[in-house]
XYZ file of C-alpha atoms in Angstrom:
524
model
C 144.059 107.442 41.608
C 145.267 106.503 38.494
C 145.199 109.164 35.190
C 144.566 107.051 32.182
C 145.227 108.256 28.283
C 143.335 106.736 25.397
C 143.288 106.787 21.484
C 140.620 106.196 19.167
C 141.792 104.078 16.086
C 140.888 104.985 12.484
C 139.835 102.661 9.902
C 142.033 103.820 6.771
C 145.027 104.593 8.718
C 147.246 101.500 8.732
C 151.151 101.599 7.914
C 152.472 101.304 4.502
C 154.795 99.022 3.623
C 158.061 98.882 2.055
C 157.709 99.135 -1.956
C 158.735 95.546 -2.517
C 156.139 94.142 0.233
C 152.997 96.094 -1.201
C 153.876 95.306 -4.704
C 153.285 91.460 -3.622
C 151.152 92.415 -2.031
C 148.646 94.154 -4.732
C 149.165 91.628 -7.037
C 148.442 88.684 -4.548
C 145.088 90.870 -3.593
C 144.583 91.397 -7.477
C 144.805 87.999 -8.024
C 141.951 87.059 -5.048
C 139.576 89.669 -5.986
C 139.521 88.558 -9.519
C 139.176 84.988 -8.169
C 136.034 86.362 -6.017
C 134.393 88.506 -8.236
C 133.075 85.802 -10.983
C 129.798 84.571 -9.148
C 128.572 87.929 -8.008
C 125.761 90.213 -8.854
C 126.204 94.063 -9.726
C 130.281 93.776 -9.919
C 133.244 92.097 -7.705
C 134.671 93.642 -4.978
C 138.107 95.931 -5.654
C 140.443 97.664 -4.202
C 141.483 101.590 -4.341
C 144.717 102.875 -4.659
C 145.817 106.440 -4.413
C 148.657 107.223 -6.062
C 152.273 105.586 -5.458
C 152.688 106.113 -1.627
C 149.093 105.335 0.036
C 146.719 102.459 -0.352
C 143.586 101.916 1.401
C 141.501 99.349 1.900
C 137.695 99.306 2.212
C 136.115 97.587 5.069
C 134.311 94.381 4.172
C 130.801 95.298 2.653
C 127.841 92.726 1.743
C 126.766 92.723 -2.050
C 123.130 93.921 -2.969
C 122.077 90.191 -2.888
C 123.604 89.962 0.308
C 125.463 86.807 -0.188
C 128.226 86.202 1.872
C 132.009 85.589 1.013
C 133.143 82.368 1.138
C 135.186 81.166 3.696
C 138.083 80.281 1.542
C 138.063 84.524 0.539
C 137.817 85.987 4.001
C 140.504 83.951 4.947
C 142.965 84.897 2.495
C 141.820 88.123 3.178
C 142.320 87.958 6.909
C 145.718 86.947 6.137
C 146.710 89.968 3.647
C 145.534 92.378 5.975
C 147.797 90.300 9.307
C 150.773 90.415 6.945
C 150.354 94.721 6.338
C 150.098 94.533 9.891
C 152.377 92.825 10.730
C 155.203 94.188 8.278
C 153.927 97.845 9.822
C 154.780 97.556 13.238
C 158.148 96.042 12.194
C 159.453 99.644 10.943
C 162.155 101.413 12.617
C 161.005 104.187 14.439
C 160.982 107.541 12.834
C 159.749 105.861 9.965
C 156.872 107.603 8.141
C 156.166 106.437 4.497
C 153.664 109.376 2.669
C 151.504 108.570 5.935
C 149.204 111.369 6.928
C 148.138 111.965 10.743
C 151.134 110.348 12.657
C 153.279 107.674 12.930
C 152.235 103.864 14.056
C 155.900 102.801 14.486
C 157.143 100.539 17.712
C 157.088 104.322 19.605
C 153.639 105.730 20.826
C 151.781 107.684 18.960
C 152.484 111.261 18.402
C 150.306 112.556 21.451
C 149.845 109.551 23.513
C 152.480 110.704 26.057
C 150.559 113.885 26.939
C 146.463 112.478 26.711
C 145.737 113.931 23.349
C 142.836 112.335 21.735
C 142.616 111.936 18.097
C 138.811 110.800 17.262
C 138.554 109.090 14.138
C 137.374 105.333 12.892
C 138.777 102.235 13.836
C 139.506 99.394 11.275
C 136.997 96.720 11.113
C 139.853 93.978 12.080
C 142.148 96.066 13.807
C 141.726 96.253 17.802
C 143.711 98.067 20.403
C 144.954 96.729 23.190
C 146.057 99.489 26.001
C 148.446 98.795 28.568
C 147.648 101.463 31.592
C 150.198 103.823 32.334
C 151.891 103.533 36.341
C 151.490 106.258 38.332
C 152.432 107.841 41.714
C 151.025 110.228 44.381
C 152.722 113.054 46.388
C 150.841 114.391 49.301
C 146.869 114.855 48.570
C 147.329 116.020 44.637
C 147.457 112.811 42.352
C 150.372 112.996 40.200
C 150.311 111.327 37.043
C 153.643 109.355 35.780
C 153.408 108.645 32.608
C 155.019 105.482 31.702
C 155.581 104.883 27.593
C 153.421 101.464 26.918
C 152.998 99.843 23.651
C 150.210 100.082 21.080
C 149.380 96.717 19.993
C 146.838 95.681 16.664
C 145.855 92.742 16.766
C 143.351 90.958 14.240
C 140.170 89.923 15.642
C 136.609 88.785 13.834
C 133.800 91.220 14.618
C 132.053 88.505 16.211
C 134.354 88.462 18.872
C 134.724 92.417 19.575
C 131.926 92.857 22.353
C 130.914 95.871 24.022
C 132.082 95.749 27.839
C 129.420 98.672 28.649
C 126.100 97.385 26.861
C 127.526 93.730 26.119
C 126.725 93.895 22.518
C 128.809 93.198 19.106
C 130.948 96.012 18.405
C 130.479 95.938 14.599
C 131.945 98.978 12.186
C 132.948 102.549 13.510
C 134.386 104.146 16.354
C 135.582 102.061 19.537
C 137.818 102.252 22.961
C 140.156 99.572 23.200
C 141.024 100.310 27.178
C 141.418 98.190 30.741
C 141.612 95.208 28.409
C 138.454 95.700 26.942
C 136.277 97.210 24.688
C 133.666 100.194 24.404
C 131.148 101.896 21.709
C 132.126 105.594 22.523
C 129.018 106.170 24.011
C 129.069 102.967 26.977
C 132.233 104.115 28.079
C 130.934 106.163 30.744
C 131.713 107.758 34.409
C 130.870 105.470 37.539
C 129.735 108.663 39.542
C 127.826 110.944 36.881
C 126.522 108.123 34.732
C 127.766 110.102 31.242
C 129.897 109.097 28.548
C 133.452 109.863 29.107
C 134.909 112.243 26.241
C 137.886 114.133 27.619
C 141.884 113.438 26.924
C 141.853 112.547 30.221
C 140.079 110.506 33.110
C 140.948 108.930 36.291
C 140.480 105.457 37.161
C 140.019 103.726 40.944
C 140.439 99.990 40.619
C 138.393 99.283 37.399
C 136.489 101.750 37.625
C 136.391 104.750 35.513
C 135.676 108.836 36.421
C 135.717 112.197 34.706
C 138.558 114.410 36.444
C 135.675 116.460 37.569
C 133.477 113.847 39.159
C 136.601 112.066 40.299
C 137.538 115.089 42.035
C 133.964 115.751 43.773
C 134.257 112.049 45.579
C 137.802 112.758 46.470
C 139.006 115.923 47.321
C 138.038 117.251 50.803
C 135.120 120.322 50.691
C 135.268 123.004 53.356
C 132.052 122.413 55.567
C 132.192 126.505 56.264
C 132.636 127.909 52.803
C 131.603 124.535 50.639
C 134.856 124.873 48.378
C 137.291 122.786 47.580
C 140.381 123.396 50.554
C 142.951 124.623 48.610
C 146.699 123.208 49.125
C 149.071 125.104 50.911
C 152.489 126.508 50.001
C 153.919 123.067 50.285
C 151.332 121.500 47.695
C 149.606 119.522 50.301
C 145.894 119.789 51.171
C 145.447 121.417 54.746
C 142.306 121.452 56.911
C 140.946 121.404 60.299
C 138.841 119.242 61.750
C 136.869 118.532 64.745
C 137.541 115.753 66.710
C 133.851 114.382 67.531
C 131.392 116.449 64.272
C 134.352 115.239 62.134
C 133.846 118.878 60.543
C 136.861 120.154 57.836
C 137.618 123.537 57.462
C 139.888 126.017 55.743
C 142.069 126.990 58.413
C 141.317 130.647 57.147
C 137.847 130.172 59.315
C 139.991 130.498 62.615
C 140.546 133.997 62.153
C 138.228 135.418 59.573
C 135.427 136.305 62.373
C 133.411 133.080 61.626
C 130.836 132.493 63.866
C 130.935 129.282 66.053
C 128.571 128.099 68.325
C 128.685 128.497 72.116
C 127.552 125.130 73.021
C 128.720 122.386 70.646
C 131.622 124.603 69.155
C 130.926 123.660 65.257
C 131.225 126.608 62.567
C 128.962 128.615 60.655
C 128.091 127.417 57.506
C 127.375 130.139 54.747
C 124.484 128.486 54.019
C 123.075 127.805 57.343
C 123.041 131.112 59.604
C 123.335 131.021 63.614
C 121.442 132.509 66.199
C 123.042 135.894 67.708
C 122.221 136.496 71.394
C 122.663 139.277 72.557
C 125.285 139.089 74.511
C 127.136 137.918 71.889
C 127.406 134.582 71.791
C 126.645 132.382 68.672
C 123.734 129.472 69.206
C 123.398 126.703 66.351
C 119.853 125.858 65.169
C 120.057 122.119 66.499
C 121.417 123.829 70.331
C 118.571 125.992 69.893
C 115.858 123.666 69.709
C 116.516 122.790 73.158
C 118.178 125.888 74.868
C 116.780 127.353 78.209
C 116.657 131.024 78.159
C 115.792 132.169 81.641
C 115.290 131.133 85.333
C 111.759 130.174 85.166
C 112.536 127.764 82.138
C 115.445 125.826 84.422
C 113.115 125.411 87.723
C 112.136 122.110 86.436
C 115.653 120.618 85.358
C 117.592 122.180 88.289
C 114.527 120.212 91.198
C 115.182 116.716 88.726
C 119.102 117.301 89.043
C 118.391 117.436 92.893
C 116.280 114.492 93.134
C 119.712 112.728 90.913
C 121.708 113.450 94.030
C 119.322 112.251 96.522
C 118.834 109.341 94.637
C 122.452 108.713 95.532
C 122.068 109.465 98.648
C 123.790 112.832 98.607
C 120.567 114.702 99.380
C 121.340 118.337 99.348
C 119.478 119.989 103.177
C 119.555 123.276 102.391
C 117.727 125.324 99.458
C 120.141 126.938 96.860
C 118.966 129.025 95.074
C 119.660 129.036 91.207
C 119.443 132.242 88.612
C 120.066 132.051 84.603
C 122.468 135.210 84.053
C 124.067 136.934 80.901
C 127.645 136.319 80.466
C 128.352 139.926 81.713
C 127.073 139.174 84.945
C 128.602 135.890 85.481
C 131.429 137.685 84.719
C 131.346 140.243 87.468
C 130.075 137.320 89.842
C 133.516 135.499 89.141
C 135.247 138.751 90.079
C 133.200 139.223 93.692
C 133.920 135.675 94.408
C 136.853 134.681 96.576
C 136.859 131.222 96.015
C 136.918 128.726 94.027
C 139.039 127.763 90.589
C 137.270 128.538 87.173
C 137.353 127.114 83.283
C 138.811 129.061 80.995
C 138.309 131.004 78.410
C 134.717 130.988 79.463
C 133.065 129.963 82.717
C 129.667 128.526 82.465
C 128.809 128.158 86.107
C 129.445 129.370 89.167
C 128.695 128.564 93.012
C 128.607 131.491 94.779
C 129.861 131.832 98.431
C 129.606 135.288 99.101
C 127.240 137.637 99.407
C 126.734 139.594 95.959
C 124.106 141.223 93.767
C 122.760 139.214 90.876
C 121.389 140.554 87.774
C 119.312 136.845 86.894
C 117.239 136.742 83.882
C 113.592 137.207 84.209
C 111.667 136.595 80.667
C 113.369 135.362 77.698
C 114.260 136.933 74.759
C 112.290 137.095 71.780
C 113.226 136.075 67.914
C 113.593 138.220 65.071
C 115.422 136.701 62.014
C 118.332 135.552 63.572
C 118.853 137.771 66.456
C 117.461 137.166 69.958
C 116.643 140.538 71.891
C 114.392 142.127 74.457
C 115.713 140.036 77.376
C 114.027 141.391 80.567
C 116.557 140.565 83.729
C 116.153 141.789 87.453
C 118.581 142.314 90.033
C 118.456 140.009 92.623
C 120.517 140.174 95.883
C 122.081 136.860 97.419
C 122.655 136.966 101.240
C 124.636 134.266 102.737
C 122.131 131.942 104.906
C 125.350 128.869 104.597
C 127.776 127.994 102.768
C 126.655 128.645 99.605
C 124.991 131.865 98.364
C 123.491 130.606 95.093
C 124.235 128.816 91.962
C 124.726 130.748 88.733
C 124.429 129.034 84.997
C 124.797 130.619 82.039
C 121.947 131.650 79.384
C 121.011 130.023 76.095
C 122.498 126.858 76.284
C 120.478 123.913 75.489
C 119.049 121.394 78.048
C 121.560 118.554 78.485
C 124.485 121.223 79.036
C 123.032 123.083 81.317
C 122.202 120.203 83.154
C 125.915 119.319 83.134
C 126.561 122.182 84.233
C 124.029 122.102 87.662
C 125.086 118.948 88.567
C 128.775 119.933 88.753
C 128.185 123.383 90.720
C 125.848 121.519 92.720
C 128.616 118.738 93.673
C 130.598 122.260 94.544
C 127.653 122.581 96.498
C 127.558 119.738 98.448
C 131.480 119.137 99.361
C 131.388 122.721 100.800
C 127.651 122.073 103.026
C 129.202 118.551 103.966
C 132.454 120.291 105.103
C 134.890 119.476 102.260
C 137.786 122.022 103.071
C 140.772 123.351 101.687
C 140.717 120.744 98.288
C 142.769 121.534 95.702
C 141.520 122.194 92.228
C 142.519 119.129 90.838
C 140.414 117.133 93.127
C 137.208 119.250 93.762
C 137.286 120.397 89.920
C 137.764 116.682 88.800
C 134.834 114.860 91.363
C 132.496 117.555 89.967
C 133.088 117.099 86.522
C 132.783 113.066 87.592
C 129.147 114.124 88.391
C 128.235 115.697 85.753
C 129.536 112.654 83.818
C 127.381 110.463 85.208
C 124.356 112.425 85.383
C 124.810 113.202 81.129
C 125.187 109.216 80.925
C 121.823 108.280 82.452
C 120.570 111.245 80.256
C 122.123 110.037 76.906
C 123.216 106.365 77.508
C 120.221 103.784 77.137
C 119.457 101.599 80.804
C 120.106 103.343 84.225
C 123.733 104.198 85.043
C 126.163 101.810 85.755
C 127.161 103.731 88.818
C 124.254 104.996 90.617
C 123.743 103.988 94.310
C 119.876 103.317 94.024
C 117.224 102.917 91.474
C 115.821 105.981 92.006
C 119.028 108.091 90.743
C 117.754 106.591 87.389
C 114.084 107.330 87.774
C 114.339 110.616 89.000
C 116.400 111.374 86.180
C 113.958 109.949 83.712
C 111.509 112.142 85.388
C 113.304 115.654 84.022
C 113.355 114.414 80.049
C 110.782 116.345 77.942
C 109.138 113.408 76.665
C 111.755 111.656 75.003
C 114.845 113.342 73.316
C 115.826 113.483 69.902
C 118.811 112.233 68.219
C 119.525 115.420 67.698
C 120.075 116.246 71.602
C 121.164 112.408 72.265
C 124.051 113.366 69.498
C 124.783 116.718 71.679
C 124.936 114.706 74.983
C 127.613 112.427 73.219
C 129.499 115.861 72.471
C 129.344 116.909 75.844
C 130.523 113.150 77.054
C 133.096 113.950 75.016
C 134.368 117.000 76.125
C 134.606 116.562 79.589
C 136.522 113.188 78.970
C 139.298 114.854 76.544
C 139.672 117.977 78.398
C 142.966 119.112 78.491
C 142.940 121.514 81.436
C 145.328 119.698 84.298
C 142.326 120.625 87.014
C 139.027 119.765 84.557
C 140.824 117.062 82.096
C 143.613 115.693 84.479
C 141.339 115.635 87.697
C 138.413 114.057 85.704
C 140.533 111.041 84.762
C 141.675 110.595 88.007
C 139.012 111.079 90.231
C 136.769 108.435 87.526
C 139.563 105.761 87.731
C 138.793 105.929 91.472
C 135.412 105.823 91.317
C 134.873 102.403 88.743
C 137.458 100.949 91.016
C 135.985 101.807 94.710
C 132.828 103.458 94.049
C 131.878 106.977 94.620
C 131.206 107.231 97.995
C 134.332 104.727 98.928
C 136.159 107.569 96.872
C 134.022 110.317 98.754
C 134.962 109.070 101.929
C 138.585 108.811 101.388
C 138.853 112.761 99.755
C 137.696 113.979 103.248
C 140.224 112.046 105.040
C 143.518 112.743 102.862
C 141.987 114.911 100.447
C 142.788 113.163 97.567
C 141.819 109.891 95.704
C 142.984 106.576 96.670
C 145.334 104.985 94.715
């Protein structure tokens, strides 16, 4: 980002000269205007002078009759005007003969070194050519570094002075000489906002120019919590957090302020886009809610299609498991009855139960009011051992592609431990379950039939449990929950996943299967 600084020139306000060079120099232009003024209507055209110190010059005007000079008189006049120019910029700095408003010597202008803009006229001749200053950039905060460049006139015809905004002659009055070019006031304007640009200063990317203000709405991050502008730290630099799959920045302030963040996809409340509150606490986004299952009943469906997944890969599960949506005090309590068994923290999810325990499931779900869900009805239910596994407990609320992640990987706890799986350690039961819930999200979210199921009817089956079609809304959550259970960090979730998916695309899953129950671990 560069910081530019501009000057308007003023028609009347060209250097005087040294006494000896204007005295030629008014007689020489006495001498041409008497010359000129014989053949013309209504009086010739003079010269003012103001006293000993100042003279000015009157732009060019057309007589009454509108006949124009001859070519022979704007010449000469052309050339009188180069000469005062000329001589002008020759002056050794400091140099200020009766001038009022500044000082055109070979130094900048009085004001160019800080963007100070002095609006005035420009002369009808007289251009200016601006050299842009260099600059430099610490951390997130462009710094401006303002490097002294020359003012330089220049005579040019009219006819030759063209707009670079609207592409028309410039003519008499105000102009921008800036970027090597040339603007009416009002076509210099900001690329974002469209209006003219009239402040002392304005930034510039490549050619193009900005107000500080606009500039600054394309380029400095916005909190996606608060909506402000993230402030810079002590250091000066601009510090946020962001999520690595929404991409979402935030003040780091939101960590610990008691910002609400969602249970399932684990973005941030917006202040201008409220979250559900269930009652248990928990925080539900809008787009997790259009999807989220919110008792037992609602899951019967999704948790028989997740079954007919495993059969379809020839991991039919014999015996019936039953399957209860609880509150996250009761999963809870169910972790704490249950013996075995290695759980995700700092929440579990999902739990397959092996012992015999009491169950408070939920029966009817909860109704809406504003933003609050309440009047959950739930019923204790009580589990009694009939095999190896008691039941399989999901949590509330969550919306349909998590929860089936999370009934395929307590049901692959489910199977290891009915097909005699003993004794594994966390790494490697925790890691082949999440590599089933994997691969059930991907024939969910992923377009075609997995890659890795055993038969075609792993895919169809699973077809059979979508709700006509997701959205890309929920195809964008699947991806999320892809996500997560690929860069988990946990060594048994994260580190077991890897390894126990590296095994399967290289032997297969039941290859890999087959070679956990004999050395309980993964081949190499």
């Amino acid at each position: 980002m560069l910081k530019c600084f501009f000057q308007w020139e003023k028609a009347g306000d060209f250097n005087n000269s040294y006494p000896e060079r204007k005295s030629r120099l008014m007689k020489w232009l006495s001498k041409l205007f008497k010359s000129g003024s014989g053949g013309r209507r209504g009086g010739g055209y003079n010269p003012q002078f103001v006293g000993e110190e100042n003279m000015v010059v009157r732009a060019p005007v057309r007589m009454p009759d509108d006949r124009p000079r001859t070519k022979k008189e704007q010449e000469e006049l052309d050339h009188a005007i180069a000469l005062s120019l000329s001589d002008g910029m020759r002056k050794p700095n400091g140099y200020n003969e009766g001038r009022r408003g500044g000082n055109y010597s070979g130094a900048l202008p009085r004001g160019a070194d800080n963007g100070s803009l002095n609006p005035s006229t420009c002369p009808p001749y007289g251009t200016l050519q601006y050299h842009p200053a260099g600059y430099r950039e610490e951390g997130p905060e462009p710094k401006p570094l303002l490097v002294p460049s020359m003012l330089t006139y220049m005579l040019m015809p009219t006819t030759c002075r063209v707009c670079a905004g609207c592409h028309r002659e410039i003519g008499y009055g105000n102009y921008l000489g800036c970027m090597g070019a040339y603007f009416h006031p009002n076509c210099f304007r900001c690329h974002s906002c469209g209006y003219p640009i009239t402040e002392h200063e304005f930034s510039l990317s490549g050619r193009d120019p900005y107000h500080k203000t606009c500039f600054k709405e394309l380029t400095h991050p916005k909190c996606d919590v608060c909506l402000q502008f993230i402030p810079t730290n002590a250091a000066g630099l601009i510090e946020y957090r962001c999520h690595p799959f929404w991409s979402q920045k935030y003040c780091p302030s939101h960590e610990h302020d008691n910002t609400a963040r969602c249970c399932s996809c684990e973005r941030l409340e917006s202040w201008n886009l409220r979250y559900y509150s269930l009652e248990d606490g928990r925080s539900l986004c809008l787009e997790c809610m259009e999807s989220a299952i919110m008792d037992t009943g609602d899951c019967q469906p999704l948790y028989h299609a997740i079954r007919d997944y495993y059969e379809g890969m020839n991991m039919k599960l014999d015996q019936q498991i039953p399957m209860l949506l609880v509150e996250r005090q009761a999963l809870n309590e169910a972790i704490v009855g249950e013996k075995n068994g290695y759980h995700h923290m700092p929440e579990t999810r999902g739990l397959c139960l092996s012992e015999e325990q009491t169950v408070t499931s939920i029966l009817k779900r909860p109704r809406i009011g504003g933003r609050h869900l309440f009047g959950i009805r739930t019923q204790p239910q009580k589990l009694t051992r009939k095999c190896e596994v008691t039941a399989i407990l999901v949590l509330y609320g969550l919306p349909r592609l998590l929860t089936g992640a999370i009934l395929a990987h307590e049901l692959m706890h489910g199977w290891l431990r009915l097909k005699g799986y003993r004794n594994l350690n966390p790494e490697v039961e925790e890691g082949i379950c999440q590599v089933l819930s994997y691969m059930w999200l991907e024939s969910e979210v992923l377009p075609g039939p997995s890659s890795r199921a055993s038969t075609s009817a792993a895919s169809s089956s699973s077809s059979s449990s979508k709700k006509g079609g997701k959205s890309n809304v929920e195809n964008k959550l699947g991806e999320f929950f892809i996500h997560q259970i690929a860069h988990d960090a946990s060594p048994a979730y994260g580190g077991g996943f890897r390894a126990a998916n590296a095994a399967v695309n290289k032997y297969g899953l039941r290859r890999t299967l087959d070679h956990i129950r004999l050395t309980g671990n993964f081949p190499l």
